[in-house]
PDB file of C-alpha atoms and ligand atoms in Angstrom:
ATOM      1  CA  UNK I 175      25.674 -58.122  20.802  1.00  0.00           C
ATOM      2  CA  UNK I 176      24.709 -56.206  24.311  1.00  0.00           C
ATOM      3  CA  UNK I 177      27.810 -53.403  25.158  1.00  0.00           C
ATOM      4  CA  UNK I 178      29.963 -51.725  22.485  1.00  0.00           C
ATOM      5  CA  UNK I 179      28.739 -53.912  19.451  1.00  0.00           C
ATOM      6  CA  UNK I 180      27.147 -51.980  16.917  1.00  0.00           C
ATOM      7  CA  UNK I 181      23.660 -53.101  17.440  1.00  0.00           C
ATOM      8  CA  UNK I 182      21.895 -54.659  14.446  1.00  0.00           C
ATOM      9  CA  UNK I 183      18.960 -52.999  12.248  1.00  0.00           C
ATOM     10  CA  UNK I 184      15.285 -54.808  13.207  1.00  0.00           C
ATOM     11  CA  UNK I 185      12.029 -54.529  11.949  1.00  0.00           C
ATOM     12  CA  UNK I 186       9.300 -54.482  14.773  1.00  0.00           C
ATOM     13  CA  UNK I 187       5.868 -55.270  13.916  1.00  0.00           C
ATOM     14  CA  UNK I 188       3.266 -55.637  16.423  1.00  0.00           C
ATOM     15  CA  UNK I 189       0.211 -57.407  15.860  1.00  0.00           C
ATOM     16  CA  UNK I 190       2.252 -59.934  13.845  1.00  0.00           C
ATOM     17  CA  UNK I 191       0.483 -62.920  15.266  1.00  0.00           C
ATOM     18  CA  UNK I 192      -2.572 -62.603  12.339  1.00  0.00           C
ATOM     19  CA  UNK I 193      -4.313 -60.992   9.917  1.00  0.00           C
ATOM     20  CA  UNK I 194      -2.591 -57.692   8.185  1.00  0.00           C
ATOM     21  CA  UNK I 195       0.619 -57.930  10.676  1.00  0.00           C
ATOM     22  CA  UNK I 196       1.352 -61.643   9.867  1.00  0.00           C
ATOM     23  CA  UNK I 197       1.218 -61.106   6.002  1.00  0.00           C
ATOM     24  CA  UNK I 198       3.638 -57.987   6.810  1.00  0.00           C
ATOM     25  CA  UNK I 199       5.950 -60.136   8.684  1.00  0.00           C
ATOM     26  CA  UNK I 200       5.603 -62.731   5.749  1.00  0.00           C
ATOM     27  CA  UNK I 201       6.277 -60.139   3.124  1.00  0.00           C
ATOM     28  CA  UNK I 202       9.508 -58.406   4.885  1.00  0.00           C
ATOM     29  CA  UNK I 203      10.984 -61.726   5.724  1.00  0.00           C
ATOM     30  CA  UNK I 204      10.680 -62.832   2.117  1.00  0.00           C
ATOM     31  CA  UNK I 205      11.880 -59.169   0.710  1.00  0.00           C
ATOM     32  CA  UNK I 206      13.742 -57.518   3.283  1.00  0.00           C
ATOM     33  CA  UNK I 207      17.054 -57.756   5.320  1.00  0.00           C
ATOM     34  CA  UNK I 208      16.561 -56.610   8.792  1.00  0.00           C
ATOM     35  CA  UNK I 209      16.373 -58.969  11.900  1.00  0.00           C
ATOM     36  CA  UNK I 210      12.596 -59.237  12.576  1.00  0.00           C
ATOM     37  CA  UNK I 211      10.855 -58.672  16.063  1.00  0.00           C
ATOM     38  CA  UNK I 212       7.050 -60.123  16.439  1.00  0.00           C
ATOM     39  CA  UNK I 213       5.144 -58.656  19.154  1.00  0.00           C
ATOM     40  CA  UNK I 214       1.641 -59.760  20.298  1.00  0.00           C
ATOM     41  CA  UNK I 215       0.069 -61.592  23.156  1.00  0.00           C
ATOM     42  CA  UNK I 216      -0.178 -64.957  21.615  1.00  0.00           C
ATOM     43  CA  UNK I 217       3.198 -67.012  22.207  1.00  0.00           C
ATOM     44  CA  UNK I 218       2.349 -69.666  19.953  1.00  0.00           C
ATOM     45  CA  UNK I 219       1.355 -68.431  17.199  1.00  0.00           C
ATOM     46  CA  UNK I 220       4.307 -65.875  17.205  1.00  0.00           C
ATOM     47  CA  UNK I 221       6.878 -69.141  17.788  1.00  0.00           C
ATOM     48  CA  UNK I 222       5.480 -70.909  15.116  1.00  0.00           C
ATOM     49  CA  UNK I 223       5.136 -68.184  12.747  1.00  0.00           C
ATOM     50  CA  UNK I 224       9.048 -67.162  13.678  1.00  0.00           C
ATOM     51  CA  UNK I 225      10.345 -70.423  13.364  1.00  0.00           C
ATOM     52  CA  UNK I 226       8.734 -70.979  10.096  1.00  0.00           C
ATOM     53  CA  UNK I 227      10.234 -67.771   8.669  1.00  0.00           C
ATOM     54  CA  UNK I 228      13.766 -68.495  10.081  1.00  0.00           C
ATOM     55  CA  UNK I 229      13.465 -71.789   8.238  1.00  0.00           C
ATOM     56  CA  UNK I 230      12.257 -70.068   5.040  1.00  0.00           C
ATOM     57  CA  UNK I 231      14.693 -66.928   5.233  1.00  0.00           C
ATOM     58  CA  UNK I 232      17.620 -67.930   7.252  1.00  0.00           C
ATOM     59  CA  UNK I 233      16.669 -64.450   9.015  1.00  0.00           C
ATOM     60  CA  UNK I 234      17.235 -63.505  12.937  1.00  0.00           C
ATOM     61  CA  UNK I 235      13.686 -63.461  14.238  1.00  0.00           C
ATOM     62  CA  UNK I 236      12.953 -62.404  17.614  1.00  0.00           C
ATOM     63  CA  UNK I 237       9.030 -62.902  19.505  1.00  0.00           C
ATOM     64  CA  UNK I 238       8.348 -60.713  22.463  1.00  0.00           C
ATOM     65  CA  UNK I 239       4.864 -61.780  24.142  1.00  0.00           C
ATOM     66  CA  UNK I 240       3.586 -58.668  25.537  1.00  0.00           C
ATOM     67  CA  UNK I 241       0.103 -56.917  25.870  1.00  0.00           C
ATOM     68  CA  UNK I 242       0.296 -53.717  24.521  1.00  0.00           C
ATOM     69  CA  UNK I 243      -2.905 -52.371  26.245  1.00  0.00           C
ATOM     70  CA  UNK I 244      -1.169 -52.457  29.498  1.00  0.00           C
ATOM     71  CA  UNK I 245       0.392 -48.587  30.384  1.00  0.00           C
ATOM     72  CA  UNK I 246       4.131 -48.587  30.285  1.00  0.00           C
ATOM     73  CA  UNK I 247       4.127 -51.461  27.392  1.00  0.00           C
ATOM     74  CA  UNK I 248       5.911 -49.471  25.031  1.00  0.00           C
ATOM     75  CA  UNK I 249       8.627 -48.796  27.153  1.00  0.00           C
ATOM     76  CA  UNK I 250       9.045 -52.101  27.947  1.00  0.00           C
ATOM     77  CA  UNK I 251       9.228 -53.607  24.624  1.00  0.00           C
ATOM     78  CA  UNK I 252      11.482 -51.114  23.498  1.00  0.00           C
ATOM     79  CA  UNK I 253      13.802 -52.308  26.416  1.00  0.00           C
ATOM     80  CA  UNK I 254      13.397 -55.657  25.248  1.00  0.00           C
ATOM     81  CA  UNK I 255      14.547 -54.971  21.747  1.00  0.00           C
ATOM     82  CA  UNK I 256      17.757 -52.910  22.629  1.00  0.00           C
ATOM     83  CA  UNK I 257      18.450 -55.739  25.161  1.00  0.00           C
ATOM     84  CA  UNK I 258      18.924 -57.917  22.328  1.00  0.00           C
ATOM     85  CA  UNK I 259      21.111 -55.523  20.400  1.00  0.00           C
ATOM     86  CA  UNK I 260      19.171 -54.642  17.927  1.00  0.00           C
ATOM     87  CA  UNK I 261      18.206 -51.001  17.166  1.00  0.00           C
ATOM     88  CA  UNK I 262      14.876 -50.104  15.269  1.00  0.00           C
ATOM     89  CA  UNK I 263      15.330 -49.306  11.907  1.00  0.00           C
ATOM     90  CA  UNK I 264      11.932 -49.736  10.930  1.00  0.00           C
ATOM     91  CA  UNK I 265       8.619 -49.539  12.834  1.00  0.00           C
ATOM     92  CA  UNK I 266       5.363 -51.247  12.073  1.00  0.00           C
ATOM     93  CA  UNK I 267       2.483 -50.102  14.647  1.00  0.00           C
ATOM     94  CA  UNK I 268       0.022 -52.431  13.537  1.00  0.00           C
ATOM     95  CA  UNK I 269      -1.806 -54.359  16.469  1.00  0.00           C
ATOM     96  CA  UNK I 270      -5.165 -52.789  17.247  1.00  0.00           C
ATOM     97  CA  UNK I 271      -8.881 -54.094  17.578  1.00  0.00           C
ATOM     98  CA  UNK I 272     -12.568 -52.167  17.207  1.00  0.00           C
ATOM     99  CA  UNK I 273     -15.917 -52.874  18.824  1.00  0.00           C
ATOM    100  CA  UNK I 274     -18.898 -52.756  16.798  1.00  0.00           C
ATOM    101  CA  UNK I 275     -21.245 -51.808  19.546  1.00  0.00           C
ATOM    102  CA  UNK I 276     -23.343 -48.538  20.769  1.00  0.00           C
ATOM    103  CA  UNK I 277     -20.775 -46.201  22.873  1.00  0.00           C
ATOM    104  CA  UNK I 278     -22.942 -46.473  25.988  1.00  0.00           C
ATOM    105  CA  UNK I 279     -23.032 -49.903  26.042  1.00  0.00           C
ATOM    106  CA  UNK I 280     -19.420 -50.866  25.805  1.00  0.00           C
ATOM    107  CA  UNK I 281     -17.300 -52.254  28.983  1.00  0.00           C
ATOM    108  CA  UNK I 282     -14.900 -49.127  30.254  1.00  0.00           C
ATOM    109  CA  UNK I 283     -11.832 -51.402  30.227  1.00  0.00           C
ATOM    110  CA  UNK I 284     -12.535 -52.141  26.690  1.00  0.00           C
ATOM    111  CA  UNK I 285     -12.814 -48.626  25.696  1.00  0.00           C
ATOM    112  CA  UNK I 286      -9.494 -48.072  27.913  1.00  0.00           C
ATOM    113  CA  UNK I 287      -7.951 -50.821  26.096  1.00  0.00           C
ATOM    114  CA  UNK I 288      -8.816 -49.435  22.599  1.00  0.00           C
ATOM    115  CA  UNK I 289      -7.400 -46.017  23.175  1.00  0.00           C
ATOM    116  CA  UNK I 290      -4.451 -47.452  25.075  1.00  0.00           C
ATOM    117  CA  UNK I 291      -3.524 -49.846  22.634  1.00  0.00           C
ATOM    118  CA  UNK I 292      -4.458 -48.121  18.981  1.00  0.00           C
ATOM    119  CA  UNK I 293      -3.085 -44.684  20.469  1.00  0.00           C
ATOM    120  CA  UNK I 294      -1.350 -44.551  23.406  1.00  0.00           C
ATOM    121  CA  UNK I 295       1.060 -47.559  22.643  1.00  0.00           C
ATOM    122  CA  UNK I 296       1.630 -46.621  19.187  1.00  0.00           C
ATOM    123  CA  UNK I 297       2.376 -42.601  20.196  1.00  0.00           C
ATOM    124  CA  UNK I 298       4.863 -44.052  22.674  1.00  0.00           C
ATOM    125  CA  UNK I 299       6.673 -46.534  20.299  1.00  0.00           C
ATOM    126  CA  UNK I 300       6.944 -43.769  17.777  1.00  0.00           C
ATOM    127  CA  UNK I 301       8.200 -40.976  20.346  1.00  0.00           C
ATOM    128  CA  UNK I 302      10.739 -44.015  21.445  1.00  0.00           C
ATOM    129  CA  UNK I 303      12.357 -45.047  17.884  1.00  0.00           C
ATOM    130  CA  UNK I 304      12.434 -41.467  16.466  1.00  0.00           C
ATOM    131  CA  UNK I 305      15.618 -40.517  18.027  1.00  0.00           C
ATOM    132  CA  UNK I 306      17.595 -43.498  16.868  1.00  0.00           C
ATOM    133  CA  UNK I 307      16.338 -43.133  13.456  1.00  0.00           C
ATOM    134  CA  UNK I 308      17.489 -39.149  13.251  1.00  0.00           C
ATOM    135  CA  UNK I 309      20.762 -40.164  14.638  1.00  0.00           C
ATOM    136  CA  UNK I 310      21.142 -42.674  11.781  1.00  0.00           C
ATOM    137  CA  UNK I 311      19.368 -40.584   9.201  1.00  0.00           C
ATOM    138  CA  UNK I 312      17.125 -43.282   8.280  1.00  0.00           C
ATOM    139  CA  UNK I 313      13.823 -44.944   9.414  1.00  0.00           C
ATOM    140  CA  UNK I 314      10.675 -46.235   8.426  1.00  0.00           C
ATOM    141  CA  UNK I 315       7.183 -46.166  10.395  1.00  0.00           C
ATOM    142  CA  UNK I 316       4.224 -47.744   9.177  1.00  0.00           C
ATOM    143  CA  UNK I 317       0.969 -46.773  11.175  1.00  0.00           C
ATOM    144  CA  UNK I 318      -1.938 -49.103  10.228  1.00  0.00           C
ATOM    145  CA  UNK I 319      -4.990 -46.836  10.453  1.00  0.00           C
ATOM    146  CA  UNK I 320      -7.850 -47.101   8.960  1.00  0.00           C
ATOM    147  CA  UNK I 321     -10.823 -46.269   5.927  1.00  0.00           C
ATOM    148  CA  UNK I 322     -12.755 -45.264   9.974  1.00  0.00           C
ATOM    149  CA  UNK I 323     -10.262 -43.059  10.149  1.00  0.00           C
ATOM    150  CA  UNK I 324     -11.691 -40.445   7.778  1.00  0.00           C
ATOM    151  CA  UNK I 325     -15.430 -39.867   8.943  1.00  0.00           C
ATOM    152  CA  UNK I 326     -17.402 -40.402  12.139  1.00  0.00           C
ATOM    153  CA  UNK I 327     -18.607 -44.054  12.433  1.00  0.00           C
ATOM    154  CA  UNK I 328     -21.768 -44.688  14.418  1.00  0.00           C
ATOM    155  CA  UNK I 329     -21.111 -48.229  16.474  1.00  0.00           C
ATOM    156  CA  UNK I 330     -17.816 -47.594  16.174  1.00  0.00           C
ATOM    157  CA  UNK I 331     -17.121 -44.297  17.718  1.00  0.00           C
ATOM    158  CA  UNK I 332     -14.091 -44.891  19.705  1.00  0.00           C
ATOM    159  CA  UNK I 333     -12.658 -47.283  17.044  1.00  0.00           C
ATOM    160  CA  UNK I 334     -12.848 -44.539  14.145  1.00  0.00           C
ATOM    161  CA  UNK I 335     -11.570 -41.563  16.494  1.00  0.00           C
ATOM    162  CA  UNK I 336      -8.849 -43.701  17.550  1.00  0.00           C
ATOM    163  CA  UNK I 337      -7.889 -44.208  13.682  1.00  0.00           C
ATOM    164  CA  UNK I 338      -8.872 -40.600  13.150  1.00  0.00           C
ATOM    165  CA  UNK I 339      -5.953 -40.214  15.637  1.00  0.00           C
ATOM    166  CA  UNK I 340      -3.361 -42.699  14.067  1.00  0.00           C
ATOM    167  CA  UNK I 341      -4.052 -40.499  10.322  1.00  0.00           C
ATOM    168  CA  UNK I 342      -3.943 -37.293  11.980  1.00  0.00           C
ATOM    169  CA  UNK I 343      -0.851 -37.743  13.960  1.00  0.00           C
ATOM    170  CA  UNK I 344       1.106 -39.894  11.129  1.00  0.00           C
ATOM    171  CA  UNK I 345       0.731 -37.355   8.760  1.00  0.00           C
ATOM    172  CA  UNK I 346       2.331 -34.617  11.009  1.00  0.00           C
ATOM    173  CA  UNK I 347       4.955 -36.766  12.010  1.00  0.00           C
ATOM    174  CA  UNK I 348       5.848 -37.569   8.356  1.00  0.00           C
ATOM    175  CA  UNK I 349       5.894 -33.769   7.822  1.00  0.00           C
ATOM    176  CA  UNK I 350       8.102 -33.095  10.973  1.00  0.00           C
ATOM    177  CA  UNK I 351      10.314 -35.750   9.813  1.00  0.00           C
ATOM    178  CA  UNK I 352      11.000 -34.839   6.017  1.00  0.00           C
ATOM    179  CA  UNK I 353      14.293 -33.966   5.800  1.00  0.00           C
ATOM    180  CA  UNK I 354      15.922 -36.026   8.129  1.00  0.00           C
ATOM    181  CA  UNK I 355      15.434 -39.335   6.243  1.00  0.00           C
ATOM    182  CA  UNK I 356      12.394 -40.901   8.168  1.00  0.00           C
ATOM    183  CA  UNK I 357       9.607 -42.469   5.988  1.00  0.00           C
ATOM    184  CA  UNK I 358       6.530 -42.540   7.842  1.00  0.00           C
ATOM    185  CA  UNK I 359       3.215 -43.904   6.558  1.00  0.00           C
ATOM    186  CA  UNK I 360      -0.252 -44.116   7.188  1.00  0.00           C
ATOM    187  CA  UNK I 361      -1.674 -47.242   5.781  1.00  0.00           C
ATOM    188  CA  UNK I 362      -5.779 -47.239   5.933  1.00  0.00           C
ATOM    189  CA  UNK I 363      -6.929 -50.377   5.029  1.00  0.00           C
ATOM    190  CA  UNK I 364     -11.111 -51.106   3.891  1.00  0.00           C
ATOM    191  CA  UNK I 365     -12.443 -53.900   5.396  1.00  0.00           C
ATOM    192  CA  UNK I 366      -9.959 -57.447   5.262  1.00  0.00           C
ATOM    193  CA  UNK I 367     -10.481 -60.652   5.718  1.00  0.00           C
ATOM    194  CA  UNK I 368      -8.776 -60.763   9.342  1.00  0.00           C
ATOM    195  CA  UNK I 369     -10.147 -62.145  13.023  1.00  0.00           C
ATOM    196  CA  UNK I 370     -10.572 -58.026  13.215  1.00  0.00           C
ATOM    197  CA  UNK I 371     -14.355 -58.648  12.381  1.00  0.00           C
ATOM    198  CA  UNK I 372     -14.946 -61.688  14.997  1.00  0.00           C
ATOM    199  CA  UNK I 373     -12.927 -59.455  17.743  1.00  0.00           C
ATOM    200  CA  UNK I 374     -15.205 -56.511  16.933  1.00  0.00           C
ATOM    201  CA  UNK I 375     -18.374 -58.266  16.974  1.00  0.00           C
ATOM    202  CA  UNK I 376     -18.710 -57.615  13.208  1.00  0.00           C
ATOM    203  CA  UNK I 377     -20.905 -60.086  11.984  1.00  0.00           C
ATOM    204  CA  UNK I 378     -23.543 -59.521   8.735  1.00  0.00           C
ATOM    205  CA  UNK I 379     -22.159 -56.575   7.988  1.00  0.00           C
ATOM    206  CA  UNK I 380     -22.260 -54.519   4.641  1.00  0.00           C
ATOM    207  CA  UNK I 381     -18.571 -53.833   5.288  1.00  0.00           C
ATOM    208  CA  UNK I 382     -17.762 -57.175   6.011  1.00  0.00           C
ATOM    209  CA  UNK I 383     -18.885 -58.460   2.470  1.00  0.00           C
ATOM    210  CA  UNK I 384     -16.369 -56.035   0.679  1.00  0.00           C
ATOM    211  CA  UNK I 385     -13.305 -57.854   1.854  1.00  0.00           C
ATOM    212  CA  UNK I 386      -9.769 -57.606   0.846  1.00  0.00           C
ATOM    213  CA  UNK I 387      -7.162 -59.753   1.698  1.00  0.00           C
ATOM    214  CA  UNK I 388      -4.342 -59.191   4.410  1.00  0.00           C
ATOM    215  CA  UNK I 389      -1.709 -59.892   1.813  1.00  0.00           C
ATOM    216  CA  UNK I 390      -3.076 -56.865  -0.882  1.00  0.00           C
ATOM    217  CA  UNK I 391      -2.919 -54.670   2.200  1.00  0.00           C
ATOM    218  CA  UNK I 392       0.413 -55.762   3.494  1.00  0.00           C
ATOM    219  CA  UNK I 393       1.799 -55.774  -0.227  1.00  0.00           C
ATOM    220  CA  UNK I 394       0.094 -51.980  -1.037  1.00  0.00           C
ATOM    221  CA  UNK I 395       1.413 -50.688   3.071  1.00  0.00           C
ATOM    222  CA  UNK I 396       4.982 -51.900   2.044  1.00  0.00           C
ATOM    223  CA  UNK I 397       4.814 -50.611  -1.384  1.00  0.00           C
ATOM    224  CA  UNK I 398       3.873 -47.192  -0.188  1.00  0.00           C
ATOM    225  CA  UNK I 399       6.193 -46.980   2.764  1.00  0.00           C
ATOM    226  CA  UNK I 400       9.015 -47.944   0.410  1.00  0.00           C
ATOM    227  CA  UNK I 401       7.882 -44.802  -1.971  1.00  0.00           C
ATOM    228  CA  UNK I 402       7.480 -42.715   0.779  1.00  0.00           C
ATOM    229  CA  UNK I 403       3.651 -41.900   0.700  1.00  0.00           C
ATOM    230  CA  UNK I 404       2.266 -40.253   3.398  1.00  0.00           C
ATOM    231  CA  UNK I 405      -1.073 -41.561   3.387  1.00  0.00           C
ATOM    232  CA  UNK I 406      -2.307 -45.053   1.407  1.00  0.00           C
ATOM    233  CA  UNK I 407      -5.868 -46.206   0.976  1.00  0.00           C
ATOM    234  CA  UNK I 408      -5.589 -50.059   0.094  1.00  0.00           C
ATOM    235  CA  UNK I 409      -8.247 -51.648  -1.664  1.00  0.00           C
ATOM    236  CA  UNK I 410      -9.892 -50.202  -4.850  1.00  0.00           C
ATOM    237  CA  UNK I 411     -13.382 -49.978  -3.742  1.00  0.00           C
ATOM    238  CA  UNK I 412     -11.725 -47.727  -0.872  1.00  0.00           C
ATOM    239  CA  UNK I 413      -9.692 -45.249  -3.058  1.00  0.00           C
ATOM    240  CA  UNK I 414     -12.626 -42.780  -3.689  1.00  0.00           C
ATOM    241  CA  UNK I 415     -13.509 -42.819  -0.148  1.00  0.00           C
ATOM    242  CA  UNK I 416     -11.142 -39.428   1.492  1.00  0.00           C
ATOM    243  CA  UNK I 417     -12.829 -37.732  -1.703  1.00  0.00           C
ATOM    244  CA  UNK I 418     -16.639 -38.074  -0.900  1.00  0.00           C
ATOM    245  CA  UNK I 419     -15.754 -37.399   2.607  1.00  0.00           C
ATOM    246  CA  UNK I 420     -14.379 -33.843   1.740  1.00  0.00           C
ATOM    247  CA  UNK I 421     -17.293 -33.696  -1.099  1.00  0.00           C
ATOM    248  CA  UNK I 422     -20.367 -34.541   0.762  1.00  0.00           C
ATOM    249  CA  UNK I 423     -22.365 -33.122   3.579  1.00  0.00           C
ATOM    250  CA  UNK I 424     -20.601 -34.577   7.167  1.00  0.00           C
ATOM    251  CA  UNK I 425     -24.116 -35.501   8.027  1.00  0.00           C
ATOM    252  CA  UNK I 426     -24.328 -37.554   4.897  1.00  0.00           C
ATOM    253  CA  UNK I 427     -21.077 -39.415   5.149  1.00  0.00           C
ATOM    254  CA  UNK I 428     -21.609 -40.120   8.795  1.00  0.00           C
ATOM    255  CA  UNK I 429     -25.058 -41.745   8.065  1.00  0.00           C
ATOM    256  CA  UNK I 430     -22.810 -43.931   5.271  1.00  0.00           C
ATOM    257  CA  UNK I 431     -20.528 -45.024   7.463  1.00  0.00           C
ATOM    258  CA  UNK I 432     -22.942 -45.914   9.772  1.00  0.00           C
ATOM    259  CA  UNK I 433     -25.207 -47.990   7.186  1.00  0.00           C
ATOM    260  CA  UNK I 434     -21.962 -50.023   6.774  1.00  0.00           C
ATOM    261  CA  UNK I 435     -21.138 -51.054   9.727  1.00  0.00           C
ATOM    262  CA  UNK I 436     -24.858 -52.130  10.484  1.00  0.00           C
ATOM    263  CA  UNK I 437     -25.115 -55.672  11.958  1.00  0.00           C
ATOM    264  CA  UNK I 438     -27.761 -57.153  10.008  1.00  0.00           C
ATOM    265  CA  UNK I 439     -27.540 -60.522  11.786  1.00  0.00           C
ATOM    266  CA  UNK I 440     -26.635 -61.891  15.038  1.00  0.00           C
ATOM    267  CA  UNK I 441     -24.102 -64.555  14.795  1.00  0.00           C
ATOM    268  CA  UNK I 442     -25.062 -68.219  15.146  1.00  0.00           C
TER     269      UNK I 442
HETATM  270  N1  LIG Z   8      -9.534 -56.081   9.311  1.00  0.00           N
HETATM  271  C1  LIG Z   8      -9.946 -55.106   9.016  1.00  0.00           C
HETATM  272  O1  LIG Z   8     -10.970 -55.078   8.581  1.00  0.00           O
HETATM  273  C2  LIG Z   8      -9.241 -53.595   9.295  1.00  0.00           C
HETATM  274  C3  LIG Z   8      -9.613 -52.753   8.157  1.00  0.00           C
HETATM  275  C4  LIG Z   8      -9.223 -51.304   8.717  1.00  0.00           C
HETATM  276  C5  LIG Z   8      -7.999 -51.299   9.848  1.00  0.00           C
HETATM  277  N2  LIG Z   8      -7.560 -52.457  10.543  1.00  0.00           N
HETATM  278  C6  LIG Z   8      -6.320 -52.416  11.298  1.00  0.00           C
HETATM  279  O2  LIG Z   8      -5.353 -53.259  10.945  1.00  0.00           O
HETATM  280  C7  LIG Z   8      -4.636 -53.524  12.108  1.00  0.00           C
HETATM  281  C8  LIG Z   8      -4.440 -55.228  12.059  1.00  0.00           C
HETATM  282  O3  LIG Z   8      -5.703 -55.645  12.247  1.00  0.00           O
HETATM  283  P1  LIG Z   8      -6.482 -57.065  11.778  1.00  0.00           P
HETATM  284  O4  LIG Z   8      -7.316 -56.510  10.761  1.00  0.00           O
HETATM  285  O5  LIG Z   8      -5.063 -57.835  11.163  1.00  0.00           O
HETATM  286  O6  LIG Z   8      -6.825 -57.950  12.770  1.00  0.00           O
HETATM  287  P2  LIG Z   8      -6.239 -59.425  13.587  1.00  0.00           P
HETATM  288  O7  LIG Z   8      -5.971 -60.584  12.826  1.00  0.00           O
HETATM  289  O8  LIG Z   8      -7.236 -59.369  15.025  1.00  0.00           O
HETATM  290  O9  LIG Z   8      -5.079 -58.808  14.517  1.00  0.00           O
HETATM  291  C9  LIG Z   8      -4.819 -57.984  15.262  1.00  0.00           C
HETATM  292  C10 LIG Z   8      -3.601 -57.779  15.839  1.00  0.00           C
HETATM  293  O10 LIG Z   8      -3.063 -57.258  17.048  1.00  0.00           O
HETATM  294  C11 LIG Z   8      -2.786 -57.827  17.771  1.00  0.00           C
HETATM  295  N3  LIG Z   8      -2.961 -57.608  19.441  1.00  0.00           N
HETATM  296  C12 LIG Z   8      -4.550 -57.386  19.831  1.00  0.00           C
HETATM  297  N4  LIG Z   8      -4.497 -56.871  21.174  1.00  0.00           N
HETATM  298  C13 LIG Z   8      -3.129 -56.554  21.314  1.00  0.00           C
HETATM  299  C14 LIG Z   8      -2.395 -56.428  22.539  1.00  0.00           C
HETATM  300  N5  LIG Z   8      -3.332 -55.956  23.447  1.00  0.00           N
HETATM  301  N6  LIG Z   8      -1.353 -56.013  22.916  1.00  0.00           N
HETATM  302  C15 LIG Z   8      -0.512 -56.841  21.878  1.00  0.00           C
HETATM  303  N7  LIG Z   8      -0.906 -57.147  20.812  1.00  0.00           N
HETATM  304  C16 LIG Z   8      -2.351 -57.203  20.451  1.00  0.00           C
HETATM  305  C17 LIG Z   8      -3.776 -59.420  17.686  1.00  0.00           C
HETATM  306  O11 LIG Z   8      -2.330 -60.341  18.569  1.00  0.00           O
HETATM  307  P3  LIG Z   8      -3.237 -61.263  19.830  1.00  0.00           P
HETATM  308  O12 LIG Z   8      -4.375 -61.215  19.906  1.00  0.00           O
HETATM  309  O13 LIG Z   8      -1.979 -62.327  20.065  1.00  0.00           O
HETATM  310  O14 LIG Z   8      -2.567 -60.280  20.795  1.00  0.00           O
HETATM  311  C18 LIG Z   8      -3.313 -59.238  16.489  1.00  0.00           C
HETATM  312  O15 LIG Z   8      -1.796 -60.271  16.049  1.00  0.00           O
HETATM  313  C19 LIG Z   8      -5.313 -53.272  13.410  1.00  0.00           C
HETATM  314  O16 LIG Z   8      -4.833 -51.905  13.979  1.00  0.00           O
HETATM  315  C20 LIG Z   8      -6.920 -52.858  12.999  1.00  0.00           C
HETATM  316  O17 LIG Z   8      -7.475 -51.658  13.460  1.00  0.00           O
HETATM  317  C21 LIG Z   8      -8.372 -53.388  10.262  1.00  0.00           C
END
């Protein structure tokens, strides 16, 4: 497919090895027609999912094993997609992680990695795919933010701020690209039943007891993307959150966010 051949269109999903990204990959393999490119660090999980989706749906599914926390990873990812003879028609920036801890106690490399993955790689990937989407007059970008992005989050100070960035950045891009045929949606899940909570150390929190399934989040996110909605808060319980944040004093909202993620017991 290299050289002068017209590239086939592809959907690139970061963080496709588990949770919301895996659910998105399954739903897009079933309901859409483009080739899929699954990206994460866990080669074994990606290969198993890719072979299952190829068998079930007869679709081209490629795997790219990459650590998106590394500087320059976004450029390397897009070069590898191009080398496969694929053009990115849909980008799903889903890979991300959070840490439930006081900021002063966090390891510097985890802070750096979180900002690099949640913000920098996401931004660079958007920048890398938009020219091709503009040239084709069509494209879709889903950026997975969080309800944590609507207000300050004690114990998730950096994570919440990275998700505020994703939310604001995505809304601005959606406005800029309005009229270019490019849909950009920020998906804001509330607590979702994935590995996120074990990675974050989110044990025994109130938030972790009110979980949606990753399949529900993926379904709502895709529906919003296809309808051209700029922001979607998934999960019925989470829907009023942006309104509360606007109506209540900021200090009250910050306190409430802290209560939701306060660890009530240590892991066994
Ligand atoms: N679960 C929730 O409650 C919740 C709520 C709001 C928003 N979100 C957001 O939803 C998104 C998906 O998270 P999830 O809940 O599905 O959690 P998850 O199951 O832990 O999935 C995270 C995905 O990101 C990938 N990833 C992590 N670090 C990476 C790195 N350095 N390079 C490449 N890929 C990396 C992981 O794969 P590897 O480990 O194989 O690399 C995995 O596929 C995240 O952006 C998260 O912030 C989650």
